[in-house]
XYZ file of C-alpha atoms in Angstrom:
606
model
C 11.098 11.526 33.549
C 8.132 9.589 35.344
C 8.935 6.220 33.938
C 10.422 3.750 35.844
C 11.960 2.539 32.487
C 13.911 5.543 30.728
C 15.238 5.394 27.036
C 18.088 3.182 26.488
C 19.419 4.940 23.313
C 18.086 6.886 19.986
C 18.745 5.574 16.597
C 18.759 8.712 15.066
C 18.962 12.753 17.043
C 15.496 14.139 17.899
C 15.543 16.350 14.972
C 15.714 20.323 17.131
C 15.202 23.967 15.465
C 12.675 26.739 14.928
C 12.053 27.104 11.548
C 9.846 23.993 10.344
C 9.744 20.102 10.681
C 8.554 17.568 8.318
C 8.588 13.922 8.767
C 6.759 10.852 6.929
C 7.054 7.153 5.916
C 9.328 7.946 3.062
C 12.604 10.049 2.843
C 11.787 11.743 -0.706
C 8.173 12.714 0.884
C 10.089 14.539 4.043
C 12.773 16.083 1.454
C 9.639 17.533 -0.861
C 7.792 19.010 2.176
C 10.644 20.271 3.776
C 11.700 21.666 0.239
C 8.027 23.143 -0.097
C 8.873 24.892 3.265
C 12.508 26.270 2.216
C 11.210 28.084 -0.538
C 8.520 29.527 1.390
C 5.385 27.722 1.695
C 3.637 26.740 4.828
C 2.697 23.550 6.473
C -0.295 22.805 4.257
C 1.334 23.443 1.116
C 4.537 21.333 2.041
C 1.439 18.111 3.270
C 0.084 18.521 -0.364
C 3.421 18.677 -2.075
C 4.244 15.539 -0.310
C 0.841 13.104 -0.312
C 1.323 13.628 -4.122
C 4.992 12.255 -4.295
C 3.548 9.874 -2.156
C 1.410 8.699 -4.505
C 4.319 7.961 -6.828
C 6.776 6.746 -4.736
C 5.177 4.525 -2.435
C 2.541 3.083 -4.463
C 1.728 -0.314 -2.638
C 0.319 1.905 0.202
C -1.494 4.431 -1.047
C -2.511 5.858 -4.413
C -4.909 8.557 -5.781
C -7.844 6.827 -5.858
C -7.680 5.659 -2.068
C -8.558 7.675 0.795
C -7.318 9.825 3.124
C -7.903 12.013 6.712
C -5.624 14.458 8.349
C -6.052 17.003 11.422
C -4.801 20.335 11.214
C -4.749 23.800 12.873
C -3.717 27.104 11.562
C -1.890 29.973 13.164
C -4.855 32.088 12.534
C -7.009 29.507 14.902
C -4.458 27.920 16.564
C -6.743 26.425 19.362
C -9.123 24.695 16.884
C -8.283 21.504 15.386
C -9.867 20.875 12.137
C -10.908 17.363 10.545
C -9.755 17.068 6.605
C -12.260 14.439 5.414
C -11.272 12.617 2.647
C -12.846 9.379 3.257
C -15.056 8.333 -0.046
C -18.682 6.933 1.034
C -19.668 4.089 -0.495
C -21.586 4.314 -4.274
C -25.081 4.248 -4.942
C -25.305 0.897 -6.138
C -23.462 -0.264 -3.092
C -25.899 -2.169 -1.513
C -26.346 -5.157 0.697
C -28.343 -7.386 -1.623
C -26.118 -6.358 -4.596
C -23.257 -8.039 -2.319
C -24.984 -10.818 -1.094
C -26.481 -11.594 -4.690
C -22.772 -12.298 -5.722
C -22.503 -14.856 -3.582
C -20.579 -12.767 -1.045
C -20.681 -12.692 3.056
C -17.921 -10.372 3.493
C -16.637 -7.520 1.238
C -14.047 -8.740 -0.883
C -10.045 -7.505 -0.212
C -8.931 -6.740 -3.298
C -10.963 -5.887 -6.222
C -13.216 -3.047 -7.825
C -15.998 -4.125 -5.461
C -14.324 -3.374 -2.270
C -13.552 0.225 -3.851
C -15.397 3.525 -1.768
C -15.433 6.710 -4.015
C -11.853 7.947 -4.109
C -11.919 10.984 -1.726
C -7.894 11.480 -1.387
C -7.319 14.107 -4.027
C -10.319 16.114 -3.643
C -9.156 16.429 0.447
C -5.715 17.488 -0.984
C -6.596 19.905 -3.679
C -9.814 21.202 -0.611
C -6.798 21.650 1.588
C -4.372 23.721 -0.768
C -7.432 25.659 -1.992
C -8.562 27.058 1.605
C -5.381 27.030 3.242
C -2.460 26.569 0.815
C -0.613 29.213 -0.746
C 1.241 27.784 -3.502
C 0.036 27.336 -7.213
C -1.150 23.596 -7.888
C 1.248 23.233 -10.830
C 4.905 24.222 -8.457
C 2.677 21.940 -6.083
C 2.577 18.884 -8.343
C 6.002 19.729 -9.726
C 7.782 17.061 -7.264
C 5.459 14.502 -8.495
C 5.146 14.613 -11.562
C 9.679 14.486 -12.015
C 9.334 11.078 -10.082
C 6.173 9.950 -11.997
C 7.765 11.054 -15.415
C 11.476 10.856 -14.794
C 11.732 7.958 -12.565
C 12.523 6.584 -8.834
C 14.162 3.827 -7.782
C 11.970 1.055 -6.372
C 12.051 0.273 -2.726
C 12.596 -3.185 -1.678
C 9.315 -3.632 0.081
C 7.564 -2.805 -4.036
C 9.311 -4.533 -5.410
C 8.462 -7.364 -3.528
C 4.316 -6.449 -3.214
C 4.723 -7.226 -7.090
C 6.880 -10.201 -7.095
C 4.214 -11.414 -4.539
C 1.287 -10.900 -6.805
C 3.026 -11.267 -10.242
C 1.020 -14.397 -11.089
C -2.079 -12.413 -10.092
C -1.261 -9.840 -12.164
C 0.067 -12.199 -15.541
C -3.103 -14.405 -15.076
C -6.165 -12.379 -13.998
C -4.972 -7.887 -13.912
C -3.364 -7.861 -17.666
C -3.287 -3.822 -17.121
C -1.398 -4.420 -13.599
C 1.386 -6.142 -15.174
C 1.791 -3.811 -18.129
C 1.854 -0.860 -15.908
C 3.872 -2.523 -12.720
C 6.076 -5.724 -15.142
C 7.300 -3.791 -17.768
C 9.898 -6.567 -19.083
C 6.882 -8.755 -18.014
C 8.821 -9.332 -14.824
C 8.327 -7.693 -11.206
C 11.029 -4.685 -10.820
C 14.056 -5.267 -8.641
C 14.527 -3.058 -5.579
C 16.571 -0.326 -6.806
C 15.234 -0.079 -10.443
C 13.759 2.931 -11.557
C 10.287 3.166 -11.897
C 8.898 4.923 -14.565
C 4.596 6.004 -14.438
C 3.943 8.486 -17.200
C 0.228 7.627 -17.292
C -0.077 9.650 -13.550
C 2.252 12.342 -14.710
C -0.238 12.747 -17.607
C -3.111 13.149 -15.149
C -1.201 15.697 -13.163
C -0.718 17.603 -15.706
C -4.015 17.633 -17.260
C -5.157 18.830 -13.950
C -2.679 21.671 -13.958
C -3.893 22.419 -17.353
C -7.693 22.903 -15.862
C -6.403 25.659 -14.012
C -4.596 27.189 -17.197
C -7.498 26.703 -19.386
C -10.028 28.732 -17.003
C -7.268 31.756 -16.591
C -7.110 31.686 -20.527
C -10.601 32.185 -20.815
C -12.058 34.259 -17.757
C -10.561 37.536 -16.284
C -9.730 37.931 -12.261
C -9.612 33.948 -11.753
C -7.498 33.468 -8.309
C -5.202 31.063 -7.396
C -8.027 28.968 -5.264
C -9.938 29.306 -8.124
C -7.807 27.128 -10.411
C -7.020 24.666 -7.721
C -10.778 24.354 -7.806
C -11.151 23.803 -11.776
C -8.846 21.177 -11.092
C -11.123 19.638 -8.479
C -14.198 19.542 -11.117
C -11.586 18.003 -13.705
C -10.892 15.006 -11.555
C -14.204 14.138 -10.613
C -15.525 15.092 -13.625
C -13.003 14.762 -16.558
C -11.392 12.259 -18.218
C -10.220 10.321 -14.855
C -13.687 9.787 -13.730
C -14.828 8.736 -17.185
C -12.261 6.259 -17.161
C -12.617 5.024 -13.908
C -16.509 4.472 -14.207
C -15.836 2.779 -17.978
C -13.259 0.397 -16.413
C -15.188 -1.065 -13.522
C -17.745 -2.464 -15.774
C -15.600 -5.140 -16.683
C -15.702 -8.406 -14.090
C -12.366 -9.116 -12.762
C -10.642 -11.396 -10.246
C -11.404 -10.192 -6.664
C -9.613 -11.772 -3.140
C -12.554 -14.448 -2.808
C -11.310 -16.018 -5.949
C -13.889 -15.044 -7.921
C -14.386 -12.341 -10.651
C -16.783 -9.834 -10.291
C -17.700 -6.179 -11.830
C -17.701 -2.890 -9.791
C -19.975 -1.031 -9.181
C -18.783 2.989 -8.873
C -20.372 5.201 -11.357
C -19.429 8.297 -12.706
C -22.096 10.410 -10.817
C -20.770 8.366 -7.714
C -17.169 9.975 -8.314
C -18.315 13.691 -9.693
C -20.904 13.713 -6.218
C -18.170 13.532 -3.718
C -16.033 16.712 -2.380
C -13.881 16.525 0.793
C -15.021 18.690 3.645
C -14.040 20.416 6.970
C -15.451 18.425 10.184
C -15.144 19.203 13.330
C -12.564 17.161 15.354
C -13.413 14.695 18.660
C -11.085 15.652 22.047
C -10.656 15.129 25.305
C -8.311 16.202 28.293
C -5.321 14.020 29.278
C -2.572 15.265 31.929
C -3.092 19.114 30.771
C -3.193 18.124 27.391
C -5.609 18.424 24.568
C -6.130 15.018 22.618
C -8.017 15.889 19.097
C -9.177 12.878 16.712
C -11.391 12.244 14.362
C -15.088 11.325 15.063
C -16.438 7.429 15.341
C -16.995 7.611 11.154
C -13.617 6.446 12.005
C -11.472 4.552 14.434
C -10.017 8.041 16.074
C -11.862 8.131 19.281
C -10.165 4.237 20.420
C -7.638 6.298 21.299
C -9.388 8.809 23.224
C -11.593 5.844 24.979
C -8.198 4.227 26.071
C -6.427 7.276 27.298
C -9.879 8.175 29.317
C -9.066 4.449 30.521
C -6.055 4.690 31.216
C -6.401 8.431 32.497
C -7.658 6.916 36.319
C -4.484 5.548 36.831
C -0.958 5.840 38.755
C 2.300 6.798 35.985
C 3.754 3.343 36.789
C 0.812 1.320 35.128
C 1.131 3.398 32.290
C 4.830 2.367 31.119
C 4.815 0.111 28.575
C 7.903 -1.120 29.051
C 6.888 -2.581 32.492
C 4.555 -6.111 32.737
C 2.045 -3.903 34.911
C 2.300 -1.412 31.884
C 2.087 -3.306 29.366
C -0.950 -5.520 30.305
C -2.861 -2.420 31.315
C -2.640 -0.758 28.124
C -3.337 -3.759 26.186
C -6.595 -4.247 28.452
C -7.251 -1.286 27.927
C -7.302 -0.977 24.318
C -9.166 -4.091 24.006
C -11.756 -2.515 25.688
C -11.840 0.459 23.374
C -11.618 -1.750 20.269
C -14.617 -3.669 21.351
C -16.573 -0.573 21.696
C -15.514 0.431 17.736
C -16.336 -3.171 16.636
C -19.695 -2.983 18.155
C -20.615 0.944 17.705
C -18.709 2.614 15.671
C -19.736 3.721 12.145
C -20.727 6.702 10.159
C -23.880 7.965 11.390
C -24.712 10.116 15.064
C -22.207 7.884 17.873
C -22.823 9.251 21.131
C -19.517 10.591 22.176
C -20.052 12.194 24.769
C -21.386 9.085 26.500
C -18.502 6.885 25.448
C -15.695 9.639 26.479
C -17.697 10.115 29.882
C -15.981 9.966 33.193
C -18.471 7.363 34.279
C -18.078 5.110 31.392
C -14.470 5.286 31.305
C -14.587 3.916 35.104
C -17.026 1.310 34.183
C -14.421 -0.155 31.348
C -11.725 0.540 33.944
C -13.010 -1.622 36.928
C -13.486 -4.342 34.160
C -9.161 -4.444 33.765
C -7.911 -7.688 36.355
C -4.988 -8.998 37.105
C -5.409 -11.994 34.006
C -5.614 -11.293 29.800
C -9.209 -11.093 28.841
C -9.783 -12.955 26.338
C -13.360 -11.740 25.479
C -14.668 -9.155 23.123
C -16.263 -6.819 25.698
C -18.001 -4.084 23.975
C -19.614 -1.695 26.599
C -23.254 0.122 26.788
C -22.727 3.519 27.832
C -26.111 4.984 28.685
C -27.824 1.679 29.154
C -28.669 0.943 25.705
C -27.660 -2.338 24.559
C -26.595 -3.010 21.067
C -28.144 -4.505 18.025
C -24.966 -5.849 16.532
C -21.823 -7.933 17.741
C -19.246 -8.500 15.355
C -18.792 -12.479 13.998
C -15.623 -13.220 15.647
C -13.496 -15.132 13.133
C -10.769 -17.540 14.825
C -7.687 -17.237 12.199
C -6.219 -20.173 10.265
C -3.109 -21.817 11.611
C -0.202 -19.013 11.925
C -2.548 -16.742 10.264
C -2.002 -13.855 12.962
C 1.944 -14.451 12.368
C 1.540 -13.350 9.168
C -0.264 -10.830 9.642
C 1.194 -9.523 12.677
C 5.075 -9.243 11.620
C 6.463 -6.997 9.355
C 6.246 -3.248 9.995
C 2.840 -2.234 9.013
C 3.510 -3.092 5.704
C 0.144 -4.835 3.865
C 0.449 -8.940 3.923
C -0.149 -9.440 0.288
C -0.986 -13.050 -0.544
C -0.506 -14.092 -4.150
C -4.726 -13.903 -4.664
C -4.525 -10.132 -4.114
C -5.903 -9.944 -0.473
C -4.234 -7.493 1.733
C -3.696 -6.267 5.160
C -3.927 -2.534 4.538
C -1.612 0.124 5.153
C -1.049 3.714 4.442
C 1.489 6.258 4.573
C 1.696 8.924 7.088
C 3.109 13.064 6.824
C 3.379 15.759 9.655
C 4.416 19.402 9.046
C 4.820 21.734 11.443
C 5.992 25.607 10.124
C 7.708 28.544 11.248
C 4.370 30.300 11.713
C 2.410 27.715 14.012
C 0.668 25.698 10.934
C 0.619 22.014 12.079
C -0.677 19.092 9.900
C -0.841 15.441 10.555
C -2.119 13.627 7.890
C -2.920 9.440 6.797
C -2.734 8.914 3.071
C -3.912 5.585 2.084
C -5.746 2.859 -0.018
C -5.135 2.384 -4.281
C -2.672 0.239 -3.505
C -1.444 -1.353 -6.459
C -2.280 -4.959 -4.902
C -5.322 -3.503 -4.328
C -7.411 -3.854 -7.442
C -6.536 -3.868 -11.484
C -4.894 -0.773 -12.578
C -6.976 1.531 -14.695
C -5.394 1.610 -18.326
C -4.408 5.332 -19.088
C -4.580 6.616 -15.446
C -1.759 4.569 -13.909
C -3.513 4.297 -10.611
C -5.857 1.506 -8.936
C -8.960 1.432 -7.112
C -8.412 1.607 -3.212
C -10.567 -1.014 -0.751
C -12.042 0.692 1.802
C -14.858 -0.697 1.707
C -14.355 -3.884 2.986
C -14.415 -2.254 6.619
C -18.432 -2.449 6.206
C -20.083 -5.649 7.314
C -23.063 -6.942 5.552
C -25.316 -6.918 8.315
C -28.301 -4.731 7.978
C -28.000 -3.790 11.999
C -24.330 -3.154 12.142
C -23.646 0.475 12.587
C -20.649 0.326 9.981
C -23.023 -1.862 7.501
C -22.755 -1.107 3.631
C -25.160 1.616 2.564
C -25.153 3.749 -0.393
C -23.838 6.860 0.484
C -22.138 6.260 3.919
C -18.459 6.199 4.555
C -16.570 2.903 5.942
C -15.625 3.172 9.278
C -12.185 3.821 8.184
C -8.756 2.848 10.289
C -7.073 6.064 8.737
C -6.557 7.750 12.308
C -3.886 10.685 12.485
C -3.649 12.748 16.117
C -3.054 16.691 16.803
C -2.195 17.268 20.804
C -2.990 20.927 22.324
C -1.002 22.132 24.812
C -2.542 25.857 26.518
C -4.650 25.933 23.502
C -1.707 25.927 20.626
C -0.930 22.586 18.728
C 1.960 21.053 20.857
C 2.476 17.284 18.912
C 1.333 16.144 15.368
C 2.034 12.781 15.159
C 0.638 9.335 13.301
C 0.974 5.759 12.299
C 0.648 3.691 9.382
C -0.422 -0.253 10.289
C -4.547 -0.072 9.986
C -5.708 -1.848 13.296
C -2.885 -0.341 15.085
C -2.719 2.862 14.303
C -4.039 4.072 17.379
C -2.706 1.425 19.673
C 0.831 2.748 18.532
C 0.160 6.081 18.799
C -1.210 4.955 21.974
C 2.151 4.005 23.474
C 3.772 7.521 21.883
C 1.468 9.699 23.280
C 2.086 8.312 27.226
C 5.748 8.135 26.884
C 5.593 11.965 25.444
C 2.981 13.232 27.626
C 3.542 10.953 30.893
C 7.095 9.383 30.274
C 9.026 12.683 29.256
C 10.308 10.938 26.409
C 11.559 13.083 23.678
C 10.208 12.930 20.099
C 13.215 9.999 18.721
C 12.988 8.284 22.059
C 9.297 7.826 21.912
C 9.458 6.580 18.528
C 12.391 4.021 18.895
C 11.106 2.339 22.297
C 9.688 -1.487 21.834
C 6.471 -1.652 21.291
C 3.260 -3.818 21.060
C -0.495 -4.385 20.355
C -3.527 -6.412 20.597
C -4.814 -8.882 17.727
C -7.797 -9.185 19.831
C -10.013 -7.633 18.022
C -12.620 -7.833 14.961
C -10.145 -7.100 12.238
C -10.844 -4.311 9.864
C -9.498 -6.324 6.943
C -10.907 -9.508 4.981
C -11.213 -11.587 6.230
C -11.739 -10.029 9.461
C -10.152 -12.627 11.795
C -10.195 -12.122 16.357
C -7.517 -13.831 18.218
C -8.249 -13.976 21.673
C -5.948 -12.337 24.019
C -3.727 -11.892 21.175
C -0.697 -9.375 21.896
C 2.546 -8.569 19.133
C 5.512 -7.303 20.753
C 8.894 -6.444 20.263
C 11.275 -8.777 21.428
C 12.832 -5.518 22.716
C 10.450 -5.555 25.642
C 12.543 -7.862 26.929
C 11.943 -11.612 28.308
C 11.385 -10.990 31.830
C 8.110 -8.672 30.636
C 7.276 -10.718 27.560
C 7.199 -13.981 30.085
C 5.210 -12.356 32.573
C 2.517 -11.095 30.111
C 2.243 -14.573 28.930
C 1.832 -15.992 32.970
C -0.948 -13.431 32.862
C -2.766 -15.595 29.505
C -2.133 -12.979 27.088
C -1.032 -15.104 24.109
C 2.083 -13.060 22.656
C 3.594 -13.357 18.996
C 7.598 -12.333 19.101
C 7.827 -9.960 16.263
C 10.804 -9.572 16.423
C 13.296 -6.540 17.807
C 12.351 -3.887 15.160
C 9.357 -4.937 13.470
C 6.447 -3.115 15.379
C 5.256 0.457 14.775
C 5.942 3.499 11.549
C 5.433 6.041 13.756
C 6.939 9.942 13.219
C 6.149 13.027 14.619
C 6.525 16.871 15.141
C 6.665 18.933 17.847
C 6.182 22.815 18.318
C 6.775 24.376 22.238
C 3.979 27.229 22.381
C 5.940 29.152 24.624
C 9.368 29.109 23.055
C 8.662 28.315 19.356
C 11.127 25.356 19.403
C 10.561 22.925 17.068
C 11.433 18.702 17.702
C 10.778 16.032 15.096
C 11.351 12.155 14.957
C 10.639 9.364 12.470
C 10.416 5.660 12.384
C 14.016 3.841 11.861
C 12.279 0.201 11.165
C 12.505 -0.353 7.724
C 15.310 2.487 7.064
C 12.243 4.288 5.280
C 11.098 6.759 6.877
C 12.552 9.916 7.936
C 12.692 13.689 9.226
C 14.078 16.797 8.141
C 13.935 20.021 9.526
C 15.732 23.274 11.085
């Protein structure tokens, strides 16, 4: 243990074994995947088996038409990590002026137009066709018994509805049938019935069936990929492009028609990409590329890399104010740079650069957006820095990661998180997200909504993460794979869209630096910065803004603020979703922990 500051206590064992670990942001997900891996079935097909009961059972944070990205290696490979992208560009008719001719200025939060192409379920069924070794239809099983059968609402759904009910009754008719059934929002604990997704499970089960009954020698990956072509191509798509021609209310307050088509949704398939990485303390650090928010985390840890163990503690003030210095610094950069087209990486995970941002960290809370220029170039495009309403960051910053859904349909996203580790070496972290229910109408006969990814693209022709036809948002979805002598060592991840990587942040030091183990990690206070260029509408900076857990303790919390960093009390357990899984290279021995806040999420494993 480096830390000056060890763990005070687990809520829960760091889960210990050799035979496989799951863990994700809800229990019946970990019980599927850990099921999946019981009967035989290795990381990848336990990660499908799971996002899909996902899908069902936590439906105000993800959904099948959202989004989703995951990092994986295989025991075949085991040094290479491996990008699953799932992240849906935006359509064709996407464009700029289309936005701007509705009277727009920002992407909405909530409605058809804020929709990319749905790229989740194409990146699951890519996954389990390549690497999986299950049949799709013992896959979707789990899914389609809670879809069909029934589960009982959580607490946090049941509240997302109650919370948009008069949305729904006045303005998303096909929301309230599918979510109000009595015409009413669900309790937490009633069972929640969706046989429309059931129906599309099955029908892409039945793709499968249909080519075996009428072609000789077709393989297992080849009806995994018949179901692929049916759900961009069959009656979902058709649906979904027949349903977004109808205006509807969006988050602005006013109504407005999609614009996805259904060449838009059969274009898209999910691909491979190579993964971004850097060294840390002996470590390997993989993430995805700056088409998404990944490398912040790498920036900050190359940061953070040039100093002693005791300012890296972020239980400590020094700690503390370092890392959230740091990670300003490295959100800046994404604000400013970031977006899907060729970043320089190399020059913003440079040994140079990450001194330059490192000399800039004083003594006081910045309370500027400093984006940097690695390689002298200056850029075209600063991000309009929106000052929030009164108590707008307290709203958005409580809570556990959980969207802030106001009653117009706008939301603070959030997604769900899964990692699998097996008995072979297969490791998976993976962020399912977006289709929130809150997010836009549901789509009659599909039981499903559109996701809003797209309002993380500014409508500024010389912003790197602008709206073009064709180009993904510069999504938050960020999970994390760390190599340790060229073997995956840690999968780990975060729901909580800004912060996913500044709480993954504070896991990753207090594993790699702290000694922590997996629980201890995971249950420790922790914080992050609000100042920042949100990634949601509407896309409010507050200016040395920090969120910690009262946890941290007053002596720290009071010296952060001497230092002009302008802290929000969150609360003791109210920051972070984190979970994780952990496999020794050496010995085989397996660890896994999962978030307590929220009594949600869990682990499982032996």
């Amino acid at each position: 243990m480096t830390f000056v500051t060890p763990p005070e206590f687990t809520t829960r064992p760091t889960l210990e074994g050799h035979f496989g670990m799951t863990a994700s942001t809800h229990w019946l997900g970990t019980a599927t995947a850990q099921s999946v891996l019981e009967r035989g079935g290795n990381a990848f097909d336990a990660a499908v088996a799971c996002a899909f009961v996902l899908h069902v059972v936590e439906p105000h944070l993800n959904g099948p038409a959202g989004d989703m990205t995951g990092l994986f290696a295989t025991a075949e490979d085991p040094g290479t990590p491996v990008v699953m992208m799932g992240q849906g560009p935006a359509p064709a008719a996407a464009t700029i002026d289309h936005y701007r001719s509705e009277g727009l200025d920002l992407i909405p939060g909530a409605g058809a137009l804020a929709a990319a192409v749905p790229g989740a379920v194409d990146s699951w069924l890519n996954l389990l066709e390549h690497h999986g070794s299950w049949e799709l239809a013992d896959i979707l099983e789990y899914a389609i018994d809670y879809a069909s059968n029934g589960h009982t609402a959580l607490s946090r759904v049941a509240g997302a509805i109650e919370t948009v009910a008069e949305l729904f009754t006045e303005h998303w008719p096909s929301s309230a049938r599918l979510w109000m059934r009595d015409g009413k929002p669900p309790a937490a604990g009633d069972v929640i019935i969706n046989e429309e997704y059931a129906e599309v499970l099955r029908g892409l089960i039945a793709a499968g069936d249909d080519l075996t009954a009428s072609s000789t020698n077709v393989t297992r990956a080849g009806r995994v990929r018949a179901a692929r072509q049916e759900w961009k191509t069959g009656r979902v798509a058709l649906t979904i492009a027949d349903f977004v021609q109808t205006a509807h209310r969006h988050s602005t307050g006013t109504d407005h028609a999609g614009v996805i088509t259904a060449d838009d949704l059969a274009g898209f398939s999910a691909t491979f990409e190579d993964a971004a990485t850097i060294d840390f303390r002996g470590y390997t650090i993989a993430k995805t590329k700056a088409w998404g928010q990944g490398p912040v985390l790498l920036q900050a840890l190359s940061i953070l890399d040039g100093f002693d163990d005791d300012r890296l503690d972020p239980s400590t003030e020094i700690g503390a104010h370092t890392i959230l210095e740091a990670l300003k610094l490295a959100m800046a950069d994404r604000d400013t740079h970031y977006g899907d087209f060729d970043v320089d990486l190399d020059a913003f995970l440079s040994a140079d650069y990450a001194a330059e941002r490192r000399a800039l960290i004083g003594d006081e809370a910045s309370h500027e957006h400093r984006p940097g220029n690695p390689g002298g170039s200056q850029a075209a495009f600063r991000a309009p820095l929106r000052q929030p309403e009164a108590d707008y960051d307290k709203q958005v910053a409580q809570g556990i990661g959980e969207p802030t859904v106001q009653k117009n349909g706008e939301s603070k996203g959030d997604t769900c998180h899964i990692d699998v580790v097996d008995r072979w070496g297969n490791m998976i972290s993976a962020m399912p997200s977006g289709g929130w229910l809150q997010s836009s109408p549901a789509i009659p006969g599909l039981g499903f909504s559109l996701g809003t990814r797209l309002q993380m693209n500014w409508l500024h022709d010389d912003a790197p993460s602008r709206l073009e036809p064709g180009k993904r948002p510069r999504t938050t979805l960020s999970p994390t794979l760390i190599f340790k002598d060229g073997h995956p060592y840690a999968a780990l991840g975060s729901p909580g869209g800004d912060q996913q990587d500044q709480w993954q942040l504070l896991l990753v030091l207090r594993l790699l630096v702290g000694g922590y183990r997996a629980q201890e990690a995971i249950d420790a206070p922790a914080m992050h910065t609000t100042s920042l260029a949100g990634s949601f509408w509407p896309r409010t900076f507050v200016p040395g803004g920090a969120v910690v857990e009262d946890r941290l303790g007053e002596d720290v919390i009071s010296s952060l603020e001497a230092r002009g960093h302008v802290i929000t009390r969150a609360g003791d357990w109210a920051v972070g979703r984190l979970s994780c899984v952990i496999r020794d290279p050496e010995s085989g021995r397996l660890e896994a922990g999962a978030n307590p806040r929220g009594a949600q999420g869990y682990a499982a494993g032996r």
